[in-house]
Tab-separated table of C-alpha atoms in Angstrom:
chain	number	residue	atom	x	y	z
A	23	GLN	CA	-35.616	20.393	-3.352
A	24	VAL	CA	-33.463	21.043	-6.379
A	25	GLN	CA	-33.951	23.683	-9.053
A	26	LEU	CA	-32.392	23.788	-12.506
A	27	VAL	CA	-32.405	27.164	-14.220
A	28	GLU	CA	-31.491	27.426	-17.903
A	29	SER	CA	-30.414	30.524	-19.781
A	30	GLY	CA	-28.934	31.501	-23.122
A	31	GLY	CA	-31.632	30.611	-25.614
A	32	GLY	CA	-32.837	32.945	-28.318
A	33	LEU	CA	-33.128	33.625	-32.026
A	34	VAL	CA	-30.085	33.071	-34.207
A	35	GLN	CA	-29.451	32.886	-37.946
A	36	PRO	CA	-28.406	29.634	-39.611
A	37	GLY	CA	-24.685	29.118	-39.137
A	38	GLY	CA	-24.666	31.103	-35.932
A	39	SER	CA	-23.815	30.105	-32.371
A	40	LEU	CA	-25.455	30.087	-28.966
A	41	ARG	CA	-24.298	28.994	-25.537
A	42	LEU	CA	-26.797	27.537	-23.093
A	43	SER	CA	-26.196	27.394	-19.361
A	44	CYS	CA	-27.982	25.442	-16.650
A	45	ALA	CA	-27.301	26.006	-12.969
A	46	ALA	CA	-28.475	23.594	-10.291
A	47	SER	CA	-29.258	24.865	-6.802
A	48	GLY	CA	-30.947	23.711	-3.627
A	49	SER	CA	-30.372	20.584	-1.601
A	50	ILE	CA	-27.384	19.077	-3.425
A	51	PHE	CA	-24.913	16.551	-2.049
A	52	SER	CA	-23.626	15.362	-5.411
A	53	ILE	CA	-24.571	15.418	-9.092
A	54	ASN	CA	-23.942	12.531	-11.417
A	55	THR	CA	-24.838	12.922	-15.081
A	56	MET	CA	-26.051	16.254	-16.445
A	57	GLY	CA	-27.552	16.554	-19.867
A	58	TRP	CA	-29.389	18.556	-22.465
A	59	TYR	CA	-32.523	17.388	-24.247
A	60	ARG	CA	-34.645	19.131	-26.844
A	61	GLN	CA	-38.197	18.933	-28.060
A	62	ALA	CA	-39.377	20.355	-31.346
A	63	PRO	CA	-43.083	20.942	-32.072
A	64	GLY	CA	-44.835	17.668	-32.783
A	65	LYS	CA	-41.785	15.588	-31.910
A	66	GLN	CA	-40.656	13.593	-28.906
A	67	ARG	CA	-38.065	14.908	-26.507
A	68	GLU	CA	-34.623	13.661	-27.506
A	69	LEU	CA	-31.201	13.561	-25.924
A	70	VAL	CA	-28.792	16.125	-27.338
A	71	ALA	CA	-25.746	15.577	-25.130
A	72	ALA	CA	-24.835	14.344	-21.670
A	73	ILE	CA	-21.768	14.518	-19.446
A	74	THR	CA	-20.788	12.608	-16.323
A	75	SER	CA	-19.211	14.102	-13.234
A	76	GLY	CA	-15.895	12.744	-14.473
A	77	GLY	CA	-16.214	14.542	-17.796
A	78	SER	CA	-17.182	11.706	-20.133
A	79	SER	CA	-19.660	12.905	-22.733
A	80	ASN	CA	-21.874	11.572	-25.478
A	81	TYR	CA	-23.814	13.284	-28.244
A	82	ALA	CA	-26.688	12.698	-30.595
A	83	ASP	CA	-25.402	11.954	-34.089
A	84	SER	CA	-27.200	15.020	-35.423
A	85	VAL	CA	-25.097	17.411	-33.323
A	86	LYS	CA	-21.692	15.705	-33.268
A	87	GLY	CA	-18.955	18.073	-34.351
A	88	ARG	CA	-21.188	21.128	-33.883
A	89	PHE	CA	-22.210	21.067	-30.197
A	90	THR	CA	-19.982	20.767	-27.139
A	91	ILE	CA	-21.172	19.961	-23.637
A	92	SER	CA	-19.123	20.932	-20.592
A	93	ARG	CA	-19.650	21.390	-16.870
A	94	ASP	CA	-18.264	23.239	-13.883
A	95	ASN	CA	-18.675	20.912	-10.913
A	96	ALA	CA	-17.805	23.642	-8.423
A	97	LYS	CA	-20.715	25.731	-9.724
A	98	ASN	CA	-23.101	22.798	-10.351
A	99	THR	CA	-23.496	24.161	-13.868
A	100	VAL	CA	-23.621	22.525	-17.277
A	101	TYR	CA	-23.125	24.309	-20.589
A	102	LEU	CA	-23.977	23.573	-24.198
A	103	GLN	CA	-21.984	25.413	-26.840
A	104	MET	CA	-23.894	25.221	-30.107
A	105	ASN	CA	-22.102	26.172	-33.325
A	106	SER	CA	-23.091	25.973	-36.982
A	107	LEU	CA	-26.734	26.013	-36.005
A	108	LYS	CA	-29.316	24.753	-38.474
A	109	PRO	CA	-33.067	25.407	-38.715
A	110	GLU	CA	-33.660	21.814	-37.636
A	111	ASP	CA	-32.000	22.619	-34.297
A	112	THR	CA	-35.012	24.780	-33.463
A	113	ALA	CA	-36.607	23.414	-30.297
A	114	VAL	CA	-37.129	23.952	-26.608
A	115	TYR	CA	-33.946	22.829	-24.874
A	116	TYR	CA	-34.193	21.253	-21.433
A	117	CYS	CA	-31.463	20.620	-18.935
A	118	ASN	CA	-31.551	17.640	-16.619
A	119	ALA	CA	-29.429	16.341	-13.790
A	120	ALA	CA	-29.198	13.262	-11.586
A	121	VAL	CA	-28.881	14.671	-8.076
A	122	ARG	CA	-28.368	13.153	-4.671
A	123	SER	CA	-29.530	15.415	-1.841
A	124	ASN	CA	-27.541	13.635	0.871
A	125	ARG	CA	-25.182	10.701	1.238
A	126	PHE	CA	-27.985	8.308	2.107
A	127	ASN	CA	-30.388	9.081	-0.741
A	128	SER	CA	-30.388	7.654	-4.217
A	129	PHE	CA	-30.003	9.875	-7.261
A	130	GLN	CA	-33.151	11.589	-8.527
A	131	THR	CA	-33.605	13.223	-11.914
A	132	TYR	CA	-34.582	16.874	-12.113
A	133	TRP	CA	-35.527	18.983	-15.125
A	134	GLY	CA	-35.256	22.649	-15.942
A	135	GLN	CA	-38.132	24.701	-17.310
A	136	GLY	CA	-36.733	24.814	-20.840
A	137	THR	CA	-35.323	27.551	-23.031
A	138	GLN	CA	-36.379	28.255	-26.612
A	139	VAL	CA	-33.786	28.104	-29.380
A	140	THR	CA	-34.939	29.310	-32.784
A	141	VAL	CA	-32.696	29.110	-35.837
A	142	SER	CA	-34.122	31.169	-38.668
A	143	SER	CA	-33.125	33.771	-41.207
């Protein structure tokens, strides 16, 4: 089994910054894409940013220029640096990862439990 554990959420004022972390552990042979999603109350879960094992990344238009995704492959960890936060960034943020547990298996997608980010004055 694979576990994803997120940390770094909290309450921040508009214009502030937060850094989210997500560490994968368990039966891991390799990890392909890792990403961050968010879900605000009453809305569907949406992709925020994703990054491949080679470092290629993509972002939702709403966060381009403000958020930066990065990863440490040696630590099986993905980060999301969030700057210039806005009230509309308020949501539960979820980490996900495409993980292969051994060389013979296909990649499976795993999700973290979510971390709350609240942007409010």
